[in-house]
XYZ file of C-alpha atoms in Angstrom:
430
model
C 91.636 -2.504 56.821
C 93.014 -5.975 57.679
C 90.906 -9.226 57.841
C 91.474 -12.039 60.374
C 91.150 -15.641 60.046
C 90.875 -17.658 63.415
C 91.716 -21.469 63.175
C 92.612 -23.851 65.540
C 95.721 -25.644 64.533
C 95.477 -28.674 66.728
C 92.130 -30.743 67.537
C 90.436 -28.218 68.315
C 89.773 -27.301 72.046
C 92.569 -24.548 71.978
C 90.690 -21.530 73.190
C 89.416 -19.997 70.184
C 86.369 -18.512 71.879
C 88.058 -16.233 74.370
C 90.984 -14.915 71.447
C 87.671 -14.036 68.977
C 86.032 -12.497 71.914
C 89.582 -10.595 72.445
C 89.850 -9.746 68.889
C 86.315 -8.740 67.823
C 86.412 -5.876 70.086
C 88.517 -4.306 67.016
C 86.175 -6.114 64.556
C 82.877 -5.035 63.181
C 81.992 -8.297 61.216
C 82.675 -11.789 62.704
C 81.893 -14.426 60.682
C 81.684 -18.574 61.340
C 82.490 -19.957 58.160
C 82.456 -24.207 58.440
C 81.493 -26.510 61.197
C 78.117 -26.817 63.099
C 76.388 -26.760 66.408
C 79.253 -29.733 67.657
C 81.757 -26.701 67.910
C 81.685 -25.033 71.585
C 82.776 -21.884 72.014
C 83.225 -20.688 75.929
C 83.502 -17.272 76.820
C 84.285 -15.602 79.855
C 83.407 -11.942 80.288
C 83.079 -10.173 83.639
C 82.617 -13.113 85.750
C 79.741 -14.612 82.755
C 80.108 -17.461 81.411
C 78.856 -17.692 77.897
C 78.664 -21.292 76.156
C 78.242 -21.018 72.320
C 77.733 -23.737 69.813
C 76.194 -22.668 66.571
C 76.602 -18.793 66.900
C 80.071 -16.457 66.017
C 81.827 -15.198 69.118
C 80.832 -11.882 68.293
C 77.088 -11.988 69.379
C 78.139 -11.068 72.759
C 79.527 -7.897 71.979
C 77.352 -4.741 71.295
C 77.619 -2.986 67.548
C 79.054 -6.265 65.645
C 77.450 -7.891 63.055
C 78.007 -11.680 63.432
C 77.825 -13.853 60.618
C 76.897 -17.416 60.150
C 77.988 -18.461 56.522
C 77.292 -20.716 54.111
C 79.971 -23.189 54.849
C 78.078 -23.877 58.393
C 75.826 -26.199 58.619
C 73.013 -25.530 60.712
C 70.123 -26.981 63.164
C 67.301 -24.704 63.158
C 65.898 -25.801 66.481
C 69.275 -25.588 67.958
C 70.214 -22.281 66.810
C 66.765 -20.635 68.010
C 67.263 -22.600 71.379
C 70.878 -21.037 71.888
C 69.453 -17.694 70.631
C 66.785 -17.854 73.425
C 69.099 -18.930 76.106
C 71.603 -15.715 75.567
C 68.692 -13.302 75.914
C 67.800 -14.993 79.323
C 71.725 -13.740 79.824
C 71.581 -10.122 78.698
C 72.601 -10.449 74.987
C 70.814 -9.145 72.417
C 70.187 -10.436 69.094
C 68.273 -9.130 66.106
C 68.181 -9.252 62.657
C 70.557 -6.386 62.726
C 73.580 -7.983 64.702
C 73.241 -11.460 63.256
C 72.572 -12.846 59.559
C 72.672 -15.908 58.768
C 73.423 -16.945 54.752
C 70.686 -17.906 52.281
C 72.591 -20.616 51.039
C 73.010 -22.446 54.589
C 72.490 -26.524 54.989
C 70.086 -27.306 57.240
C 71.203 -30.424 60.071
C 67.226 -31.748 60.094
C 66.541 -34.744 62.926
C 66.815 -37.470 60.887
C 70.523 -36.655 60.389
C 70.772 -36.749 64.346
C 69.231 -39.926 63.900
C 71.822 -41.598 61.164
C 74.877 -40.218 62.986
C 74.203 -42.349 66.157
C 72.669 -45.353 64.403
C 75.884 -45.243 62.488
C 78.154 -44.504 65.292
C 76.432 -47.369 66.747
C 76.153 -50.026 64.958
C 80.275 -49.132 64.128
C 81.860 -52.317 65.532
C 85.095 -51.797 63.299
C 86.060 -48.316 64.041
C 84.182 -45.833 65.864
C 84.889 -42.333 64.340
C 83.839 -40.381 67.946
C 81.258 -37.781 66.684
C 79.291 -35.984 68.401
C 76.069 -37.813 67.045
C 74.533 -33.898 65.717
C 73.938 -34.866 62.620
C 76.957 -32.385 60.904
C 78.175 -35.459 59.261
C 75.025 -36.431 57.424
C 74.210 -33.346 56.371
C 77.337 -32.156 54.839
C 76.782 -35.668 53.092
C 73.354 -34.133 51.588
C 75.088 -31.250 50.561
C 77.426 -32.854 48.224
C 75.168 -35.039 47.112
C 72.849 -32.249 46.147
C 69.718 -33.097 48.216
C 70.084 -30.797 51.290
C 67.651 -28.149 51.996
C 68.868 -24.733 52.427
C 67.584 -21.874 54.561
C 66.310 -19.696 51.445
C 64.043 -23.192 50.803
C 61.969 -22.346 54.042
C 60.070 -19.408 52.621
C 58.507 -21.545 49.449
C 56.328 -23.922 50.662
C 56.860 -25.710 47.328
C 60.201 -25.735 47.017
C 60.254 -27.182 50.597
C 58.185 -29.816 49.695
C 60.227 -30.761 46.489
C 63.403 -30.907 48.546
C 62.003 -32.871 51.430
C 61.055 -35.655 48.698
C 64.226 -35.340 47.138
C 66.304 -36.009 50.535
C 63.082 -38.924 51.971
C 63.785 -40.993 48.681
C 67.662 -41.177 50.041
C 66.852 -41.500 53.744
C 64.374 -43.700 54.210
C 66.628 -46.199 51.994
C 69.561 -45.849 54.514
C 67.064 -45.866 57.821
C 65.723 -49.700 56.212
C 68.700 -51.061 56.091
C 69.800 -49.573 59.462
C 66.203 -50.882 61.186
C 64.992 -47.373 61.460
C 61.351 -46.548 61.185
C 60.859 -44.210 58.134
C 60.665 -40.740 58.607
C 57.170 -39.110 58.907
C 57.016 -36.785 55.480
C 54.196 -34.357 56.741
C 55.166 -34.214 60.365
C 58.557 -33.319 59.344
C 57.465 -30.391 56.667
C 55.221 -29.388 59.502
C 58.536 -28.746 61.788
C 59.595 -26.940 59.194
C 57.319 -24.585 58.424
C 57.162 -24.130 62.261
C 60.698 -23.076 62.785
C 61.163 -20.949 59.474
C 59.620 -17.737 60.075
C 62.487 -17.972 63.098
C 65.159 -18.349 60.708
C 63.584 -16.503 57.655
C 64.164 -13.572 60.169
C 68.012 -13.831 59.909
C 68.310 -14.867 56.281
C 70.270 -12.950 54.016
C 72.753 -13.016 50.796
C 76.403 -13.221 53.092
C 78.438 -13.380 50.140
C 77.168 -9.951 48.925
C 76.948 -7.824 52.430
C 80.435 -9.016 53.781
C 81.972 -7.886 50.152
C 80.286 -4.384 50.858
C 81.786 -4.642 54.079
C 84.952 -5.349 52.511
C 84.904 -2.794 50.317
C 83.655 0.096 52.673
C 87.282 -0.936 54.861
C 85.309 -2.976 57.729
C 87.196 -5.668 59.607
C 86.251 -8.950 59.295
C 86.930 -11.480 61.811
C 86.350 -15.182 60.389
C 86.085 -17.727 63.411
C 86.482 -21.658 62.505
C 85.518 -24.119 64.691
C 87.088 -27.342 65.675
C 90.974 -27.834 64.790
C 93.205 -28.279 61.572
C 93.773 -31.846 62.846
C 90.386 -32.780 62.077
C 90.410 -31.082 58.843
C 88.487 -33.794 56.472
C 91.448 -33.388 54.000
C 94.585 -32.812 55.869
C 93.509 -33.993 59.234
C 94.045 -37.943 60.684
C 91.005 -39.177 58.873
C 89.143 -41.020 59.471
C 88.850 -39.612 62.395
C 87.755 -35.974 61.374
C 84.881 -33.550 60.992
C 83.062 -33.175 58.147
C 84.416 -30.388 56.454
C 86.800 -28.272 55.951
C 89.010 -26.699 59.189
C 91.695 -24.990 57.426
C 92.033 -21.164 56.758
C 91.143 -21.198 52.804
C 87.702 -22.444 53.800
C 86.944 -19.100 55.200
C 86.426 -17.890 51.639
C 84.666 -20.429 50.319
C 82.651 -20.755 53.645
C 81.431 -17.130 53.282
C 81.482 -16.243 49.880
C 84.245 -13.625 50.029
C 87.546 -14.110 47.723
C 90.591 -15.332 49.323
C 92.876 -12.357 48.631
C 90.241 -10.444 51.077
C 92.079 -12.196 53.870
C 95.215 -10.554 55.583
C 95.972 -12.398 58.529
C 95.774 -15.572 59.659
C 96.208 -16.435 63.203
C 96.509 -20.132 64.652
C 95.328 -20.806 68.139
C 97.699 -23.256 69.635
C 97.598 -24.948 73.177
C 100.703 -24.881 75.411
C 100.259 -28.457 75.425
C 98.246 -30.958 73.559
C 94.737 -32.512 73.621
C 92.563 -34.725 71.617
C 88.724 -35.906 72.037
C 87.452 -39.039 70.926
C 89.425 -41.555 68.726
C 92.135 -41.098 66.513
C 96.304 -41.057 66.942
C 97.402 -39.117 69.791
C 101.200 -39.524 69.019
C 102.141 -37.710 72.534
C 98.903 -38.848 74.888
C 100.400 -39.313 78.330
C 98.354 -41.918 80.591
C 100.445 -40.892 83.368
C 100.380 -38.246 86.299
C 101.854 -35.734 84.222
C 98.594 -36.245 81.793
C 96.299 -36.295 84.690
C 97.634 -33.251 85.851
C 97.455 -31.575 82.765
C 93.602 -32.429 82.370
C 92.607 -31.676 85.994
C 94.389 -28.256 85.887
C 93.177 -27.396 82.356
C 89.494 -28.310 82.782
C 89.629 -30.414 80.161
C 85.996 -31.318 79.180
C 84.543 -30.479 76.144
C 82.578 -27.726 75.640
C 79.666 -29.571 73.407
C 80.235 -33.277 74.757
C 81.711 -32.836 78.195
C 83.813 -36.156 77.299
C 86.992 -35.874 78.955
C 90.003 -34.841 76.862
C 93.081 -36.955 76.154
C 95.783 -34.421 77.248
C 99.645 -34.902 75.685
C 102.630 -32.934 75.866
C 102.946 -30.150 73.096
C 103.473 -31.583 69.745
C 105.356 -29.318 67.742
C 105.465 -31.558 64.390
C 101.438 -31.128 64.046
C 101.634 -27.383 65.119
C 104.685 -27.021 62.354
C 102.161 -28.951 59.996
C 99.270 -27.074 60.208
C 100.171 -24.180 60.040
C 101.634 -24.748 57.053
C 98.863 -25.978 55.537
C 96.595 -23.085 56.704
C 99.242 -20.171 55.881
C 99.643 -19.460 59.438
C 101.084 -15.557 59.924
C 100.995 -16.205 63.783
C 100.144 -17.741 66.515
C 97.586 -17.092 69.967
C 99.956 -19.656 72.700
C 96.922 -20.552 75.177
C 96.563 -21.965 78.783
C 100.157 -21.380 79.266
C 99.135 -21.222 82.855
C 98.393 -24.926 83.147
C 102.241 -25.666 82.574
C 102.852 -24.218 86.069
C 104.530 -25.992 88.638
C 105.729 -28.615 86.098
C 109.895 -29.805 86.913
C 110.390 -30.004 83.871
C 108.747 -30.149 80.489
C 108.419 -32.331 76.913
C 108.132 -30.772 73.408
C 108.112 -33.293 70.583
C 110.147 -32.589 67.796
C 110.088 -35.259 65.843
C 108.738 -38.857 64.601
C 110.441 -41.974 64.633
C 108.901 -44.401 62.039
C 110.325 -48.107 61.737
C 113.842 -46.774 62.289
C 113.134 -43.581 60.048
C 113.353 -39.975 61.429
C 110.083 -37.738 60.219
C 109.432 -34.287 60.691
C 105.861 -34.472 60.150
C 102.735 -36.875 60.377
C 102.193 -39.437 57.293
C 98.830 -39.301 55.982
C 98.653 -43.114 56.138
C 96.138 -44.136 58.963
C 98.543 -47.478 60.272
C 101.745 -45.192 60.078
C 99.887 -42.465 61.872
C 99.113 -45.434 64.620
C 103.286 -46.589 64.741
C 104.947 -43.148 65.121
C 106.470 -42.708 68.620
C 107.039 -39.312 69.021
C 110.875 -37.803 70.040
C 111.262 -35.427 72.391
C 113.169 -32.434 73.849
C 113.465 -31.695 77.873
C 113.045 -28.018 78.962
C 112.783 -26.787 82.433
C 109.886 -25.885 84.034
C 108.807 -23.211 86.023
C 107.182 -22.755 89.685
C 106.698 -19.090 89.311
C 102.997 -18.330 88.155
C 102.310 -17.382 84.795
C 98.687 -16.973 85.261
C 97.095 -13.688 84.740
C 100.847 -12.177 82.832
C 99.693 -9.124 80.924
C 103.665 -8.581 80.001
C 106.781 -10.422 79.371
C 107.914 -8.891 82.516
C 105.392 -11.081 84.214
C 106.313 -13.933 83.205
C 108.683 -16.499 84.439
C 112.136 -16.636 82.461
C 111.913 -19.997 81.928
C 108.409 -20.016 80.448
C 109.648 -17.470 78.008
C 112.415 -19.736 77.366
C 109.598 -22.303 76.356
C 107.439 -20.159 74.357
C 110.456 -18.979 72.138
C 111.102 -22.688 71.205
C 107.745 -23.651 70.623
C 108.402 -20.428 68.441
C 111.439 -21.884 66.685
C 109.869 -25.285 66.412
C 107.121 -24.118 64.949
C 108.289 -21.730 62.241
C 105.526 -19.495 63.379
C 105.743 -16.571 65.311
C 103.670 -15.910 68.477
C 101.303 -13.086 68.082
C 99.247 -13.423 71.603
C 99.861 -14.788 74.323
C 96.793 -16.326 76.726
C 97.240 -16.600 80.624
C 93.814 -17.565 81.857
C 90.402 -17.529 80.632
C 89.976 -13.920 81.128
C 89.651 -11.928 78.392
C 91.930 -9.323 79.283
C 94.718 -11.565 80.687
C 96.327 -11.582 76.944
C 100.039 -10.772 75.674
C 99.521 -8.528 72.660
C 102.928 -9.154 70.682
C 101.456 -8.202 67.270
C 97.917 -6.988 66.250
C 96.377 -9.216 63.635
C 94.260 -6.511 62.586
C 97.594 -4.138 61.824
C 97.230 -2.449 58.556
């Protein structure tokens, strides 16, 4: 049976959470694979509004098991939180719809604390996180002194690896004026919170290859956008790890030729939070329109988004770098009503014509973007189920976003709803 990968191939924001919600209905594993609790996930179903951070998509569907791999990193107290505050909505979760991997880093409060002393005391160049303490722990991982969620259930081990990560941290928190961090008071969180987690622990890599095997369909969901990829996104300005579609295998412990499909989630337009190069960021009506009609406030931060027109060069881009079989177009409702309408097709660079975004940070800053006019559309789009439904001229638009691209669309989104989805092709197609 086919497997799915889900990325966002912008900066994230693009409506992954209602197209995994759409597509885990055919699913019976969905698995989160990178990221942390600064991803936010809304979903819409029957009038409920569901707000996830840390957990897959799937958890609010019956019969799925939902994942949370080892390329996550996770905050215990958050996750249990979240957990607690889907029950109060009707969602169950046990042991048998969720697992969460052995191997997982654990985001303890002291990264919290370093992210936002960092962020700051930053007077040269604020990076915008979220100040959840994903950064700093992904740091521990690499540098070997994070402690895992198998470390919970060995009192000993727990000890060892809080010394191991205090020697590091306390150094830092001097030099940044912090008070150092409380040893005992922080294993005693720890053994508070584990029997929580303990409950959910399990080896991923080895139950979603005997999913794999008995012909399940896996659904991996990423979180945040290719742009903020930590290799091939406009660093500095980037997440901590790893956005793209090849992480899904390394993320969960499943080889990459498991994975059939992958499916980019693309905005009909373009939006960015926090800092970074916005090549197409209007600051005009047209950009205030697009933000007041799209809701655009993120789900995590509630900072306001910058909204741009599409931006076909970094759509082109990343889905080449995440092997992109086809795309889900979202919030191609917000585009109604607009005379006409901008695509960017190109860079111009000190005279020179690019067709895609140096990796250079000051080039990144000079590029002014070049654009093709279509024609809008006053007809409503919102709510299409079918072509049929659908405005000639907004097909017009979707077919060279299409063409633009080099990426096929596969679905097509036309409001929040879950149902209110163009089905061109079925990722999950054997």
């Amino acid at each position: 049976m086919a497997n799915v990968v889900v990325v966002g191939a912008q900066w994230g924001d693009e409506g992954k959470g209602k197209i995994v919600d759409w597509l885990s209905e055919r699913a019976d594993v969905i698995a989160r694979f990178q990221g942390g609790h600064n991803a936010g996930h809304t979903l819409v179903i029957d009038g409920e509004v569901y707000k996830l951070h840390a957990l897959p998509s799937g958890v609010v569907r019956g019969g799925k098991l939902s994942v949370i791999g080892n390329g996550v990193v996770l905050d215990p107290w958050h996750l249990l939180s979240e957990i607690a505050g889907l029950r109060e909505q009707g969602v169950e979760i046990s042991p048998e719809t969720l697992m969460i991997a052995e191997n997982t880093p654990l985001i303890l409060p002291f990264h919290g604390e370093l992210d936002r002393a960092r962020e700051g005391q930053n007077s040269v160049a604020k990076i915008g996180t979220t100040g959840r303490g994903i950064g700093p722990a992904y740091e521990d991982k690499v540098g070997r002194r994070v402690i895992r969620v198998a470390d919970l259930a060995d009192r000993a081990t727990l000890t060892l690896r809080v010394d191991r990560a205090l020697i590091h941290h306390n150094a830092l928190r001097s030099g940044l004026g912090l008070e150092p961090i409380d040893r005992d008071a922080l294993i005693a969180k720890l053994e508070e919170v584990a029997p929580g987690i303990l409950e959910y622990a399990g080896p991923v890599w080895k139950v979603m290859n005997e999913q794999r095997k008995a012909g399940k369909r896996i659904l991996f969901e990423g979180a945040q956008g290719a742009l903020l990829d930590i290799d091939f996104g406009t660093y500095p300005f980037v997440t901590s790890s790893n956005v793209i579609s090849g992480q899904a295998a390394t993320g969960t412990g499943i080889g990459p030729g498991s994975i059939d499909f992958v499916l980019g989630i693309v905005k009909a337009y373009t939006t960015r939070v926090g800092e970074g190069p916005f090549p197409t960021e209007l600051d005009d009506a047209d950009g205030q329109m697009l933000g007041e009609r799209g809701h655009e406030f993120g789900t995590t931060t509630g900072r306001k988004r910058r909204c741009g027109w599409f931006d076909a060069v970094l759509v082109r881009q990343t889905c080449a770098t995440s092997g992109v079989n086809g795309i889900a177009l979202t919030k191609l409702d917000v585009l109604d009503g607009f005379d006409e309408l901008r695509i960017c097709t190109g860079y111009e660079l000190d005279g020179e014509m690019l067709d895609y975004l140096p990796t250079a940070a000051d080039k990144q800053a000079r590029v002014v973007p070049v654009y093709e006019t279509l024609e809008g559309w006053q007809d409503t789009t919102e709510g299409a189920r079918s072509w049929a439904d659908l405005p000639a001229a907004a097909i017009k638009y979707v077919r060279r976003v299409e063409e633009l691209i080099n990426c096929p669309v596969a679905l097509l989104s036309t409001s929040p709803e879950r149902e209110d989805t163009i089905l061109v092709t079925d990722p999950f197609a054997d």
